[in-house]
mmCIF file of C-alpha atoms in Angstrom:
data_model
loop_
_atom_site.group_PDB
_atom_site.id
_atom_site.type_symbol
_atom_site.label_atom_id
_atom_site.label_comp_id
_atom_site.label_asym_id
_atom_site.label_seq_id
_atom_site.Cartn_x
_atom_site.Cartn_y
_atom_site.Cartn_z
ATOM 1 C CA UNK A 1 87.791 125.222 -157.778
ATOM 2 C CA UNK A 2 86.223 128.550 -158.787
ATOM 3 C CA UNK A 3 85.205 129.691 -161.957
ATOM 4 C CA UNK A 4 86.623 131.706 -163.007
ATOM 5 C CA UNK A 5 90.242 130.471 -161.345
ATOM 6 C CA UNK A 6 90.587 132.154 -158.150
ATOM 7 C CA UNK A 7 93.597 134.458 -156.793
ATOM 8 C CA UNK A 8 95.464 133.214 -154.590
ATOM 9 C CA UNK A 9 99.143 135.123 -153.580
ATOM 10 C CA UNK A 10 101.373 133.652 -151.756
ATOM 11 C CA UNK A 11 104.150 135.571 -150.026
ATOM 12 C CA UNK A 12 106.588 134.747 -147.447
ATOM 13 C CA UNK A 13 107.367 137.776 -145.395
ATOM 14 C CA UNK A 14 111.100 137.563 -143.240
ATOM 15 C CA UNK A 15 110.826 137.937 -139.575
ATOM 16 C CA UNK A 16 111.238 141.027 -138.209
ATOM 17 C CA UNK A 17 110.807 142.575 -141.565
ATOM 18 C CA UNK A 18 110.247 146.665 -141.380
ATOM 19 C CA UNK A 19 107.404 148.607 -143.277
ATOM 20 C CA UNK A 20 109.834 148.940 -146.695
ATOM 21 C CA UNK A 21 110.833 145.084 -146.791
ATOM 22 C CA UNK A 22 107.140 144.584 -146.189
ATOM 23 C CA UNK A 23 106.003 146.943 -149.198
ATOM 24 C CA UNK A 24 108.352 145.349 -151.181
ATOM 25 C CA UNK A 25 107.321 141.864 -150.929
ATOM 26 C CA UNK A 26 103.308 143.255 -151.029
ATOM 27 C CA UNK A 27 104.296 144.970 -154.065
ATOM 28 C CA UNK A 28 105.987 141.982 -155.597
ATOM 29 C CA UNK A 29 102.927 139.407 -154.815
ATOM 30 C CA UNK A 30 99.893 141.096 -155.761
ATOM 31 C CA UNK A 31 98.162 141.296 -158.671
ATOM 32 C CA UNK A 32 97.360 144.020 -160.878
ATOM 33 C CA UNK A 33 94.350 146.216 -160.950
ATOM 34 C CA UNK A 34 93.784 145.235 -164.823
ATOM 35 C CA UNK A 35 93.877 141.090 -163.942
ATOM 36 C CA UNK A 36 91.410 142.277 -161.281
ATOM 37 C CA UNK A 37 88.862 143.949 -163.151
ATOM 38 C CA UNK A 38 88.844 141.388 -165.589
ATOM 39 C CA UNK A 39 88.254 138.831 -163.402
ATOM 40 C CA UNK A 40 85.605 141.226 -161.281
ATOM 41 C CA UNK A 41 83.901 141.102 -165.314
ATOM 42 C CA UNK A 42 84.168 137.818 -165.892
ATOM 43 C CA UNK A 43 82.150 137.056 -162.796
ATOM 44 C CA UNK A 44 79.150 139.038 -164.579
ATOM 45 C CA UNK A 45 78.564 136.161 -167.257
ATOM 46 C CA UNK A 46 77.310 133.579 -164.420
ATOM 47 C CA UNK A 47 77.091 135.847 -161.397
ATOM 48 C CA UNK A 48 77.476 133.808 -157.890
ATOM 49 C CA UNK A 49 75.088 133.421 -155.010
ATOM 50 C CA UNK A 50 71.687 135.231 -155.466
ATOM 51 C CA UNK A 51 72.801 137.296 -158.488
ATOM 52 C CA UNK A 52 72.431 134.442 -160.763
ATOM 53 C CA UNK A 53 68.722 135.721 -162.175
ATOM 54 C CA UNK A 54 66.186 138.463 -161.901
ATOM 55 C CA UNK A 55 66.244 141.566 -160.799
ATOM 56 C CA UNK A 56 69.309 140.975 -158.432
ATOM 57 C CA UNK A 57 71.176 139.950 -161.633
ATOM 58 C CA UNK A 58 70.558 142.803 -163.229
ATOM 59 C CA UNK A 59 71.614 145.330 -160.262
ATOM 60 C CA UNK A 60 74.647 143.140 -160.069
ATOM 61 C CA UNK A 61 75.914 143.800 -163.546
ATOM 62 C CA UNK A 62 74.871 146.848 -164.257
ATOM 63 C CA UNK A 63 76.590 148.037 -160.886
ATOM 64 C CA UNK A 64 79.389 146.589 -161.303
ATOM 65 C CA UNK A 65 80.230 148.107 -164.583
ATOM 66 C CA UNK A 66 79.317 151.098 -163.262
ATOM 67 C CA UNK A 67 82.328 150.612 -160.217
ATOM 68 C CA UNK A 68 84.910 149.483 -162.835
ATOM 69 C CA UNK A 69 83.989 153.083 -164.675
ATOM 70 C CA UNK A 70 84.144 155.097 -161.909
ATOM 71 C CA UNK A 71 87.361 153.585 -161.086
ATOM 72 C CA UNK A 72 88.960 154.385 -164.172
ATOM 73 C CA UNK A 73 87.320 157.406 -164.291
ATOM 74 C CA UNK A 74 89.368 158.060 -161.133
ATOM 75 C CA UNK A 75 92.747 157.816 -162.932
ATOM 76 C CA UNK A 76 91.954 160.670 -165.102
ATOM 77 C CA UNK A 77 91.885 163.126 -162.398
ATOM 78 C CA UNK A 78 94.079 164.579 -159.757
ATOM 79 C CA UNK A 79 93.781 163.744 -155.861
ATOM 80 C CA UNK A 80 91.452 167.114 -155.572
ATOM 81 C CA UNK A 81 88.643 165.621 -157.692
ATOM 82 C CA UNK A 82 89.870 161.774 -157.026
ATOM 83 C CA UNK A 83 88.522 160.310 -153.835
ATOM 84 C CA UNK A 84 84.472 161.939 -154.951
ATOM 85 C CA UNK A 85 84.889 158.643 -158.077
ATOM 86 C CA UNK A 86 86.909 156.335 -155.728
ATOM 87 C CA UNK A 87 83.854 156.413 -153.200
ATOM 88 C CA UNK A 88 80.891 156.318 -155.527
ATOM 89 C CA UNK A 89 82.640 153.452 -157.144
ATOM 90 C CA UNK A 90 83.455 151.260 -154.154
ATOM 91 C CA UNK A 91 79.338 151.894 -153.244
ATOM 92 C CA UNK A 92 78.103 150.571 -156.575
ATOM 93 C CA UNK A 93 80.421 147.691 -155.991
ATOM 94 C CA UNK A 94 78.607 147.384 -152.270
ATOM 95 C CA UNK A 95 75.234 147.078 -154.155
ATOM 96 C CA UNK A 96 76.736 144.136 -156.483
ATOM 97 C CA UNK A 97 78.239 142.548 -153.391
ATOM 98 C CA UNK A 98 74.878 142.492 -151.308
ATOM 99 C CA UNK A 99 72.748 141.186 -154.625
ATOM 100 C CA UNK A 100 75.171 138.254 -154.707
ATOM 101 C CA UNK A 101 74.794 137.653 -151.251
ATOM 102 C CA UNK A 102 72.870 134.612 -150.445
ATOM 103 C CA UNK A 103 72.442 135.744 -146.506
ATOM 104 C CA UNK A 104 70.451 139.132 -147.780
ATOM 105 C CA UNK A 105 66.785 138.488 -147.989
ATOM 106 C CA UNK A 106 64.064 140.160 -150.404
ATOM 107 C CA UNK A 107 64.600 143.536 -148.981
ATOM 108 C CA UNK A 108 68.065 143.411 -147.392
ATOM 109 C CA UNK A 109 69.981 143.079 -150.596
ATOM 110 C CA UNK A 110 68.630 146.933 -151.959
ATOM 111 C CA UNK A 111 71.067 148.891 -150.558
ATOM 112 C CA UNK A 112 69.097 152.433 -149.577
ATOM 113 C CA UNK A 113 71.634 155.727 -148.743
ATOM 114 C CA UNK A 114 75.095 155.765 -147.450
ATOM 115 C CA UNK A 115 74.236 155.158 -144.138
ATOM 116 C CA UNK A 116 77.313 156.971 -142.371
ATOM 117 C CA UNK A 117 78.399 160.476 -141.903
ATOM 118 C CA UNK A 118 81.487 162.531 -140.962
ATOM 119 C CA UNK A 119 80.954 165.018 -138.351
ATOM 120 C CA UNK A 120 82.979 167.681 -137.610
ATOM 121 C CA UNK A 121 84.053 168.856 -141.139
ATOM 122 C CA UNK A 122 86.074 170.878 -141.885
ATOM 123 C CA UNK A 123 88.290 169.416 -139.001
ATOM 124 C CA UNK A 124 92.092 169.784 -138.404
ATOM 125 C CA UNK A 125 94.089 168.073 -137.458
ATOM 126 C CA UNK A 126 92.082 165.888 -140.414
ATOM 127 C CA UNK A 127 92.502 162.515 -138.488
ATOM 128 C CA UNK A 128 90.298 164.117 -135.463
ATOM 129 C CA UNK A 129 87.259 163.738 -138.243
ATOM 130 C CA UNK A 130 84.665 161.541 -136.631
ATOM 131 C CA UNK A 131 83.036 158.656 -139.155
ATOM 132 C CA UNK A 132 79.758 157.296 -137.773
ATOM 133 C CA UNK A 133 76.730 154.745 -138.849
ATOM 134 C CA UNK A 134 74.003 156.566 -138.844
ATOM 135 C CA UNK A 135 71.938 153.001 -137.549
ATOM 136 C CA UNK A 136 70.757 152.250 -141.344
ATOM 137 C CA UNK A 137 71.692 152.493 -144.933
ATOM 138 C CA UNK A 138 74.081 151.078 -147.053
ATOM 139 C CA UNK A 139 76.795 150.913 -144.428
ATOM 140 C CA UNK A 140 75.071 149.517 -142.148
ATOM 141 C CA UNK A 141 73.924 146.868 -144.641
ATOM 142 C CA UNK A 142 76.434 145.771 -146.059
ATOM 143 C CA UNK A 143 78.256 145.085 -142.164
ATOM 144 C CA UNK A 144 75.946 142.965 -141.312
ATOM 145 C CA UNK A 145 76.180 140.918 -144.541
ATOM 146 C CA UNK A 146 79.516 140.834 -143.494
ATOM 147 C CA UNK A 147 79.572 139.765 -140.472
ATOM 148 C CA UNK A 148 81.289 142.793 -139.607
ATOM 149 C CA UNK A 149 81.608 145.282 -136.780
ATOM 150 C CA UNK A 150 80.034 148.979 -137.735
ATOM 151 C CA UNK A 151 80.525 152.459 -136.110
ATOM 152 C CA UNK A 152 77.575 152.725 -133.836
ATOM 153 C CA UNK A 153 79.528 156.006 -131.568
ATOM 154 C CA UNK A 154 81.784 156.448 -133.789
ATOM 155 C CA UNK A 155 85.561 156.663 -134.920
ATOM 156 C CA UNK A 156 88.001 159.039 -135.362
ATOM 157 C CA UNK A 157 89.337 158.969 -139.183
ATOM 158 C CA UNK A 158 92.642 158.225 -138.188
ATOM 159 C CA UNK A 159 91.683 155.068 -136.228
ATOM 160 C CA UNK A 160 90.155 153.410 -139.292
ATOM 161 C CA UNK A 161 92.603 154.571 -141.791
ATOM 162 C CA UNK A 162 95.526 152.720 -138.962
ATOM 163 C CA UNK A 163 93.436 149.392 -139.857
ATOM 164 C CA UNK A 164 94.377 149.501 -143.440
ATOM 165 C CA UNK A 165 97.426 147.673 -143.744
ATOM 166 C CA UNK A 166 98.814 149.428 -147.052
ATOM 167 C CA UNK A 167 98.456 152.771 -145.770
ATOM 168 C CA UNK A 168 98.502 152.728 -141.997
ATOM 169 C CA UNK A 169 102.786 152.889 -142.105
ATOM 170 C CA UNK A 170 101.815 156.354 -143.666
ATOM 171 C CA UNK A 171 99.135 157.572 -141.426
ATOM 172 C CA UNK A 172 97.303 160.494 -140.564
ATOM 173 C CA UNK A 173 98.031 162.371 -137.549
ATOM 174 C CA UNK A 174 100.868 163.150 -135.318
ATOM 175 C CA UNK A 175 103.386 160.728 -132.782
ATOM 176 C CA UNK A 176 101.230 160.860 -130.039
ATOM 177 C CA UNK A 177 98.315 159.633 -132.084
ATOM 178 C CA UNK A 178 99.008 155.755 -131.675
ATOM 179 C CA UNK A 179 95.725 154.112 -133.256
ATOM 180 C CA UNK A 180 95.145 150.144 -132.761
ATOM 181 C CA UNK A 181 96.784 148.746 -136.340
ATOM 182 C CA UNK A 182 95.441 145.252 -138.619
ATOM 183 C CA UNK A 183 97.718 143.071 -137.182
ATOM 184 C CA UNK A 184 99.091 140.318 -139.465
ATOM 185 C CA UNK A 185 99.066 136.482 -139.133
ATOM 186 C CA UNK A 186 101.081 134.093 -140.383
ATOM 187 C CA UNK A 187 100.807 129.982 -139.285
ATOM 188 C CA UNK A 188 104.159 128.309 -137.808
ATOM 189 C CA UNK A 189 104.255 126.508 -140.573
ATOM 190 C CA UNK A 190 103.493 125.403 -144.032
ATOM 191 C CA UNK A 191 100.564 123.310 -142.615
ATOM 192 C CA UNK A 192 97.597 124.371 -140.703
ATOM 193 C CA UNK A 193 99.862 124.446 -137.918
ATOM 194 C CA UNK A 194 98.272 121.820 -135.496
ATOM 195 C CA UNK A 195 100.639 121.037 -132.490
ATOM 196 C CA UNK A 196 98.649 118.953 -129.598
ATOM 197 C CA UNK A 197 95.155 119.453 -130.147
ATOM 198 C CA UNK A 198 95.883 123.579 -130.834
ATOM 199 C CA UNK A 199 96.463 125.986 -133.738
ATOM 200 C CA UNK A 200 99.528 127.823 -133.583
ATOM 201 C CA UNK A 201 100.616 131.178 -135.489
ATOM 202 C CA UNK A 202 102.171 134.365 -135.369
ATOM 203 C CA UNK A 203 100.531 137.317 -134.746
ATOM 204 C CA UNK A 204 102.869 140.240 -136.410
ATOM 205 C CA UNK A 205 103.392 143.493 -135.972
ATOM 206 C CA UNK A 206 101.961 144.605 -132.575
ATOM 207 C CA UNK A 207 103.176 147.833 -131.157
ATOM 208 C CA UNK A 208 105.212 147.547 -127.705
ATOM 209 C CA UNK A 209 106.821 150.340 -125.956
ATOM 210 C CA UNK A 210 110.196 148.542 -124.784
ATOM 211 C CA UNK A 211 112.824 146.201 -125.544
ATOM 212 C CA UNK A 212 111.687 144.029 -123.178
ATOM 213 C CA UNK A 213 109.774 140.805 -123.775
ATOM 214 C CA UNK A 214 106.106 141.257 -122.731
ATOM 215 C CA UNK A 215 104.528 139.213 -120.208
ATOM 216 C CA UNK A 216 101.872 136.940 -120.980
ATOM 217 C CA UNK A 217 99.038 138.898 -119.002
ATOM 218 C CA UNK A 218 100.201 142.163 -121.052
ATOM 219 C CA UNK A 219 99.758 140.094 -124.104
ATOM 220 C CA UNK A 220 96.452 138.807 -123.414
ATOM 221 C CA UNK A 221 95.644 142.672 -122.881
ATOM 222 C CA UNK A 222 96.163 143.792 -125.744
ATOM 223 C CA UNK A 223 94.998 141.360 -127.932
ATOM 224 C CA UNK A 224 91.213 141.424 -126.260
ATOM 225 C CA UNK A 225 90.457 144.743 -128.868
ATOM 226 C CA UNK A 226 90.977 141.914 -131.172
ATOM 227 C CA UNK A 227 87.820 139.695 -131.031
ATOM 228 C CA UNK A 228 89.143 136.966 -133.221
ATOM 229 C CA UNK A 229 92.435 137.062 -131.709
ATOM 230 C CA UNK A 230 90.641 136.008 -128.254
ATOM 231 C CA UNK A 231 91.227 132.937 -126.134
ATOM 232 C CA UNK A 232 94.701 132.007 -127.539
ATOM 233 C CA UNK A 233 97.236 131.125 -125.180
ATOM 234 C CA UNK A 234 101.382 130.641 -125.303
ATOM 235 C CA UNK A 235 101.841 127.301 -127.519
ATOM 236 C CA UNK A 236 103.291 124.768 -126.078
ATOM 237 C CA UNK A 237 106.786 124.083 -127.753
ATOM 238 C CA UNK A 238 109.642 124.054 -126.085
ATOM 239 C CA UNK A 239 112.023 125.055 -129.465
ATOM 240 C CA UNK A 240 110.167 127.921 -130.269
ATOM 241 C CA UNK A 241 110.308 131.206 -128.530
ATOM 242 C CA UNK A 242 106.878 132.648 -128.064
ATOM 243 C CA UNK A 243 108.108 136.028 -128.905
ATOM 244 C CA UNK A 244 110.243 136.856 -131.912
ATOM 245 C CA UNK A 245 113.302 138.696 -130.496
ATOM 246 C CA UNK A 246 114.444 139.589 -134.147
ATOM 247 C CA UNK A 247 111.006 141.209 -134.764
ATOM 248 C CA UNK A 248 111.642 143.984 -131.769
ATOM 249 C CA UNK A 249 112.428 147.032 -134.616
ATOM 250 C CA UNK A 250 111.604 150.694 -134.701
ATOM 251 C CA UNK A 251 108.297 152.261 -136.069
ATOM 252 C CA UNK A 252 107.920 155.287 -138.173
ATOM 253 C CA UNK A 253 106.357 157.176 -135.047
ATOM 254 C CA UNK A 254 109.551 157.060 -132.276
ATOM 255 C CA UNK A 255 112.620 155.617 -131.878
ATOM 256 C CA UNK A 256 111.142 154.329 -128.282
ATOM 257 C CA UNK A 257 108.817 152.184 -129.499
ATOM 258 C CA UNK A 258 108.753 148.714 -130.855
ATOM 259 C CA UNK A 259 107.040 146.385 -133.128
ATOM 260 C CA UNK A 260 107.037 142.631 -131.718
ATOM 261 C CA UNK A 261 105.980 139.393 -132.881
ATOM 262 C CA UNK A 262 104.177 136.787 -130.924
ATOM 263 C CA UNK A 263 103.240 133.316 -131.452
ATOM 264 C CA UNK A 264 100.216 131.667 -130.093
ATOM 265 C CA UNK A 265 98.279 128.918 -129.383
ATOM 266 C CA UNK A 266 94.194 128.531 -129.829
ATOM 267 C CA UNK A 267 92.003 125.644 -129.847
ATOM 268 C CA UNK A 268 91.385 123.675 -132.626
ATOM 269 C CA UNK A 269 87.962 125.179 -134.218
ATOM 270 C CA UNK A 270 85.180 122.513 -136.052
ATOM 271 C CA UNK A 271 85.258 123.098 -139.658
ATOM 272 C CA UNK A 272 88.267 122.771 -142.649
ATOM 273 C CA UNK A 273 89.944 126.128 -142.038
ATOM 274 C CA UNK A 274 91.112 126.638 -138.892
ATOM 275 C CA UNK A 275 92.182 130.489 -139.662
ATOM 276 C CA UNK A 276 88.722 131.269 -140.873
ATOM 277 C CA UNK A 277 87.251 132.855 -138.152
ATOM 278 C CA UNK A 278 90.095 134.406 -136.729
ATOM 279 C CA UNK A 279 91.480 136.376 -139.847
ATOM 280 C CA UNK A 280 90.584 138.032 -143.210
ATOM 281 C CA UNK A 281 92.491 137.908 -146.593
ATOM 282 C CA UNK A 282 93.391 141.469 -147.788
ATOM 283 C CA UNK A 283 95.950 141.306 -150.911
ATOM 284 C CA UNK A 284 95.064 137.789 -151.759
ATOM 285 C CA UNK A 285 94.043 134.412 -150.015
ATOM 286 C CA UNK A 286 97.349 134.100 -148.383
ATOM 287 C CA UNK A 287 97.632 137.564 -146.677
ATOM 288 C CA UNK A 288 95.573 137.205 -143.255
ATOM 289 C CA UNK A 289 95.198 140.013 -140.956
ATOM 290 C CA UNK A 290 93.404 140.426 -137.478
ATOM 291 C CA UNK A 291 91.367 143.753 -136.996
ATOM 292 C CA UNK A 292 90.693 145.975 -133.980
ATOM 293 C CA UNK A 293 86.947 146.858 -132.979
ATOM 294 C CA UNK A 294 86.227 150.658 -133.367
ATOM 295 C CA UNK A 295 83.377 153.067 -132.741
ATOM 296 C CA UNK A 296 81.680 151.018 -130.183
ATOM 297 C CA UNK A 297 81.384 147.656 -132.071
ATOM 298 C CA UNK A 298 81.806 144.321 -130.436
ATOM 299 C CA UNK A 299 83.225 143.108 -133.819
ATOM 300 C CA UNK A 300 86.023 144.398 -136.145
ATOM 301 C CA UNK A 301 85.410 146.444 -138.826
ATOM 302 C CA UNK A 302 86.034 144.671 -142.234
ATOM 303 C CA UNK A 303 88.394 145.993 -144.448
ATOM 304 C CA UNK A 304 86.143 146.695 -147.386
ATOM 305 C CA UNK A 305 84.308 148.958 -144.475
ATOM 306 C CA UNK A 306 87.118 150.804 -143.437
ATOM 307 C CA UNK A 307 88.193 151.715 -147.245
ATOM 308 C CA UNK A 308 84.230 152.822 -147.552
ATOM 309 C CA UNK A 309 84.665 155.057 -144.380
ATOM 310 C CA UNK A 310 87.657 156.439 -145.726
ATOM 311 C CA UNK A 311 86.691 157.308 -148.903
ATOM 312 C CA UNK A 312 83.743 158.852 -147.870
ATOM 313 C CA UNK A 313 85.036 160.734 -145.080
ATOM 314 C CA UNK A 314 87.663 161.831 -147.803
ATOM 315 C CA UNK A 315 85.081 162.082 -150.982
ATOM 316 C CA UNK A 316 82.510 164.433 -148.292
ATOM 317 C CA UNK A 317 85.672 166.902 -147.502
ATOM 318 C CA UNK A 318 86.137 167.060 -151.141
ATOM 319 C CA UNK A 319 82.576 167.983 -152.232
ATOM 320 C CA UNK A 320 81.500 170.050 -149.371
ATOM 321 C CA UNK A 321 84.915 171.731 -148.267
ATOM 322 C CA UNK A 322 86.661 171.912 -151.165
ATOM 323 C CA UNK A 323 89.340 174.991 -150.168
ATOM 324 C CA UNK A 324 90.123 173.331 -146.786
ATOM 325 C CA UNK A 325 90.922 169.761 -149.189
ATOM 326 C CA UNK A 326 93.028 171.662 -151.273
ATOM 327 C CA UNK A 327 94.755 172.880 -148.091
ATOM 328 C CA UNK A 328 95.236 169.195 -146.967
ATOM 329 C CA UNK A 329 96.620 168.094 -150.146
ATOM 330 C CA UNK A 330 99.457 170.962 -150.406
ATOM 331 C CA UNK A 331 103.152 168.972 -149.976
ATOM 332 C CA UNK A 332 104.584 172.409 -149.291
ATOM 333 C CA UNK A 333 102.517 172.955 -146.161
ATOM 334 C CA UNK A 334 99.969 169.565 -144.934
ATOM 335 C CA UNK A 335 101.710 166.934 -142.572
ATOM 336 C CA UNK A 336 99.073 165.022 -144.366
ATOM 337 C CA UNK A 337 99.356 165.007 -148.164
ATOM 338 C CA UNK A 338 101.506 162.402 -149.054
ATOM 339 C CA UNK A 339 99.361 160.042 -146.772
ATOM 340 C CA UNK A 340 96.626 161.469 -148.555
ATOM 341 C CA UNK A 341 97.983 160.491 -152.103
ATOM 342 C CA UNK A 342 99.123 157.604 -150.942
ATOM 343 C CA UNK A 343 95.421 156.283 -150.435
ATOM 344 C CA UNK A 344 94.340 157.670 -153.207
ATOM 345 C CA UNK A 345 96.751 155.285 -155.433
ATOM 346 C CA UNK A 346 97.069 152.527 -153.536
ATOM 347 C CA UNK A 347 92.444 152.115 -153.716
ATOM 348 C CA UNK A 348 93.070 151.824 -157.265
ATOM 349 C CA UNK A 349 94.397 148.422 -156.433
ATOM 350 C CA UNK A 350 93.809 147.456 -152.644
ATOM 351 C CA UNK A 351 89.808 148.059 -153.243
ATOM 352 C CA UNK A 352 89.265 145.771 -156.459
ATOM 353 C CA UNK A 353 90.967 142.887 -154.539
ATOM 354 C CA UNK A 354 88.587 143.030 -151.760
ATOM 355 C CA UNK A 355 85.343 143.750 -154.062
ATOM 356 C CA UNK A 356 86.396 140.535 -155.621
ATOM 357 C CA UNK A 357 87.241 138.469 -152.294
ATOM 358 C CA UNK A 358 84.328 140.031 -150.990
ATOM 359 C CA UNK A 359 81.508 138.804 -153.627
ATOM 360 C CA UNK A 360 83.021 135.500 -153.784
ATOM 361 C CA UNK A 361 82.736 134.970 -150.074
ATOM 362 C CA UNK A 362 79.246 136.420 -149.074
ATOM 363 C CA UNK A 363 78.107 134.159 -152.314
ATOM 364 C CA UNK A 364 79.129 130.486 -150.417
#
């Protein structure tokens, strides 16, 4: 049991449920930015992991408040001045998450810089901006405390934003920009889902351009830009379909192109979660996704990563281009700015969830 109580949402999604059904029942399960904070406070009066004493104690509280500040700070102000406190705030949280970590050593747990760049700016169309490590800093850091893939070559904007779950039905870009998305996993069943010596699951939401069911060496290509997704194979039950035909719907993009559903099968792993490994908890303990690697990675990018990339791309447009941001943020005339506010809201509560998840887990 943690202390303070953990989080842990559980919601049910329908098969074949579209993007609306699916914000719905988000909307309805998570938990509000003001539980989150408090709990992100109460962590401060016995911090976890390697934040416990010292020096790394003190960078952990102090930065922290300094996130939760920023972040209200944020509310205050429109989307022109908005993403500039979003950004600095999820970084001070970085340097709280890396002092609790107990996998960062005497030097790696200073976080030095930002350690990524967008190129290109001012760039339109705006998802064409390219978000790169620059091979040390902060970002760069804080992936490998993660375990997490980085941005070596490079991504375009749009790519990372599509691996957000909560904003990629609302993404940047045009219909023939069709980005790899998060792809969300649910188990069979209420258990860990162990049928003959294999884990079995759904994997949800993958694009597929036809009403036809896919064939099983079309699945297996698609899923390998999905590291943990890798080696799974169709389960073996014969009352189970291994695709969902109710889950074949449209997407936002065009009316030729489908979302489907597939169940699989992968080895039983060593250890007491099975799902571990192959997924990460986004809006709570119980909402698992599989990500996509980007910008010449071998791993996927963690979600706290991409919102950092995002923001920043988004918080250095701001700052340095400040007439062509205002441009991007007009309803009357961007394709963009409703995605753009969209973000900008839905931060105030996606990114406290995963500074919390975050700390707790790098702090095992």
């Amino acid at each position: 049991m943690c202390n303070p109580p953990c989080v842990t949402l559980t919601t049910r999604l329908p098969r074949g449920a579209g993007d609306r059904i699916r914000r719905t029942y988000d909307d309805a399960g998570s938990v509000g930015r003001d539980v989150l904070w408090r709990l992100i406070r109460a962590e401060r009066q016995s911090p976890p992991g390697r934040a416990n004493k010292g020096e790394r104690r003190k960078v952990f509280c102090a930065a922290l408040e300094q996130a939760e500040q920023l972040f209200a700070a944020s509310t205050t102000v429109d989307y022109s001045a908005r993403p500039i406190l979003l950004f600095y705030g999820l970084s001070q949280a970085g340097r709280a998450v890396a002092a609790a970590s107990t996998s960062a050593g005497s030097q790696e747990w200073r976080l030095s810089k930002h350690g990524i760049e967008a190129r290109n700016l001012p760039q339109k169309p705006l998802y064409k901006v390219t978000v790169a490590d620059q091979g040390w800093g902060s970002f760069t850091q804080l992936a490998a405390l993660l375990d997490s893939g980085s941005l070596p070559k490079g991504a375009p904007l749009g790519d990372i934003w599509a691996t957000l779950p909560d904003i990629a039905s609302i993404g940047l870009g045009t219909a023939d920009h069709k980005p790899k998305p998060a792809l969300r996993f649910s188990a069979e069943d209420d258990s860990h889902s162990k049928y003959q010596g294999a884990m079995v699951g759904w994997v949800r939401g993958v694009p597929w351009p036809s009403n036809s069911w896919p064939t099983e060496p079309e699945i297996i290509d698609y899923l390998s830009t999905y590291p943990t997704l890798a080696g799974s194979d169709k389960p073996n039950l014969s009352h189970r379909h291994e695709v969902d035909p109710d889950a074949l719907g449209h997407t936002r993009h065009d009316p030729y192109d489908k979302i489907a559903d597939f169940l699989r099968a992968w080895p039983l792993p060593p250890g007491l979660d099975p799902w571990d490994g192959r997924t990460v908890p986004y809006r709570g303990d119980d909402d698992r996704w599989a990500f996509p690697v980007l910008g010449g990675s071998d791993r996927p990018l963690h979600p706290l990563l991409a919102w950092w990339a995002v923001l920043f791309a988004l918080s250095m447009l701001a700052r340095y281009e400040p007439a062509s941001w205002t441009e991007h943020l007009d309803v009357d005339s961007s394709p963009d700015a409703v995605a753009l506010e969209t973000a900008l809201e839905r931060a105030l509560d996606t990114c406290p969830e995963l500074i919390l998840q975050t700390m707790r887990r790098v702090s095992r």
